[in-house]
XYZ file of C-alpha atoms in Angstrom:
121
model
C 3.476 0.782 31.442
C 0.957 0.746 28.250
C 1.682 -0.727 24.703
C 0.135 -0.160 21.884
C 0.405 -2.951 18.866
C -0.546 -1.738 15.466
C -1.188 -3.750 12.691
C -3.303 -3.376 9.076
C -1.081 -1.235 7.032
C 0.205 -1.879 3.760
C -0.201 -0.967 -0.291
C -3.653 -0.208 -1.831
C -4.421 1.236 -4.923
C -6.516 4.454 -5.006
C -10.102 4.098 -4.566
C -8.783 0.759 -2.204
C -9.713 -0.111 1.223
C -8.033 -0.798 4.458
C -8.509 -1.188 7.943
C -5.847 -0.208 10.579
C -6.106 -1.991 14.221
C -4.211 -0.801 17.516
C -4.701 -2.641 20.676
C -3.443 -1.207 23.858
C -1.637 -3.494 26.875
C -0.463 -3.192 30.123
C -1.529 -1.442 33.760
C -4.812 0.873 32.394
C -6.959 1.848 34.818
C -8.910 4.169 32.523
C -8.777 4.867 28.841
C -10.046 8.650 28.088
C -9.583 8.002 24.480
C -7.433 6.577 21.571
C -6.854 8.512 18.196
C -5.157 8.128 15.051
C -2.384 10.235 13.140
C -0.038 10.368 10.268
C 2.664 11.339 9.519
C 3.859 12.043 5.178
C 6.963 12.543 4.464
C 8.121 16.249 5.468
C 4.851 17.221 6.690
C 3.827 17.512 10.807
C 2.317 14.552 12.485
C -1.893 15.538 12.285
C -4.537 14.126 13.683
C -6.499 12.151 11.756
C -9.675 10.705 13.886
C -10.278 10.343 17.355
C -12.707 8.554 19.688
C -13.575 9.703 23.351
C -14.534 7.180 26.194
C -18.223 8.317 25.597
C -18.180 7.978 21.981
C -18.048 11.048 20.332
C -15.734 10.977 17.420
C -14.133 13.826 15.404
C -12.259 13.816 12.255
C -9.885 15.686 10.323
C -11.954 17.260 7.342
C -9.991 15.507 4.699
C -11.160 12.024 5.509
C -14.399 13.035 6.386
C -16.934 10.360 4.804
C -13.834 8.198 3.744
C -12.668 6.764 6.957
C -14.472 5.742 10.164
C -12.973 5.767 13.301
C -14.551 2.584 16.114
C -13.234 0.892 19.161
C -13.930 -2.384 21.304
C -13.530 -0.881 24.740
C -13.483 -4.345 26.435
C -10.153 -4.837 24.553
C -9.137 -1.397 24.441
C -8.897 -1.993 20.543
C -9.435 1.200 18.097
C -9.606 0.463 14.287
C -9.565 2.706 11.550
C -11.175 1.778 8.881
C -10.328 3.721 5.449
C -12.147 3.899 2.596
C -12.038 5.679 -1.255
C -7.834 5.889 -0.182
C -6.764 8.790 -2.241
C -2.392 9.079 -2.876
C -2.219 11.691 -0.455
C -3.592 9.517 2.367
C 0.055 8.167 2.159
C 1.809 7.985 5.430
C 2.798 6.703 8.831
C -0.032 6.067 10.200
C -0.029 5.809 14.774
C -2.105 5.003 17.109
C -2.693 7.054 20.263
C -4.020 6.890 23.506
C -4.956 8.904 26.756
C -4.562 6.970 29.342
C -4.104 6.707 33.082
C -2.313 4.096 34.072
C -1.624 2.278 37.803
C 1.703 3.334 36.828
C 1.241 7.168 37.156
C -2.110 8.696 38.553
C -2.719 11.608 35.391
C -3.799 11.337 32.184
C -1.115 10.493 29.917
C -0.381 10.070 25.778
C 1.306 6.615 24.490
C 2.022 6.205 20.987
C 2.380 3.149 18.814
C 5.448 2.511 16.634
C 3.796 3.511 13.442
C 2.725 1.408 10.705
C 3.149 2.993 6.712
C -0.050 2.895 4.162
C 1.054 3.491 1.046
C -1.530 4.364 -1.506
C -0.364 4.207 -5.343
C -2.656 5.934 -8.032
């Protein structure tokens, strides 16, 4: 089984700054990458940033120069770090991760609870 614990989110004003941590637990034999998404309120969950196990890291155009995706692979820890927070970067933000685990031999998505950033402008 794999957990992942986020923690970082909160209220910022617009123009604000925070930075969003996930750490991932349990039997991982490999981690092929760990993302980030949100989720606003009636909208579809989107992918926000994501970072592969050799480093590459892509971005969803709108936060592009604002946020900055990194990880600590020795403690399978990804962090988003957001900058210039705009109103609409308002949402559930979750942490994913592609993982194979001892418990089941394929590459497989886990998903944190969620944690809300709510930017006021």
């Amino acid at each position: 089984q794999v957990r992942l614990v986020e923690s970082g989110g909160g209220w910022v004003q617009a123009g604000g700054s925070l930075r969003l941590s996930c750490a991932a637990s349990g039997s991982i034999l490999s981690m092929h990458a760990m993302a980030w998404y949100r989720q606003a309120p009636g909208k579809q969950r989107e992918l926000v940033a994501r970072i592969h196990s050799g480093g590459s890291t892509n971005y969803v155009d709108s936060v592009k120069g604002r946020f900055t995706i990194s990880r600590d692979s020795a403690k399978n820890t990804v962090y988003l770090q957001m900058s210039s927070l705009k109103a609409e970067d308002t949402a559930v933000y979750y942490c994913n991760a592609l993982v194979t685990s001892s418990d089941w031999p394929y590459p497989t998505d886990y998903w944190g609870q969620g944690t809300q950033v709510t930017v006021s402008s």
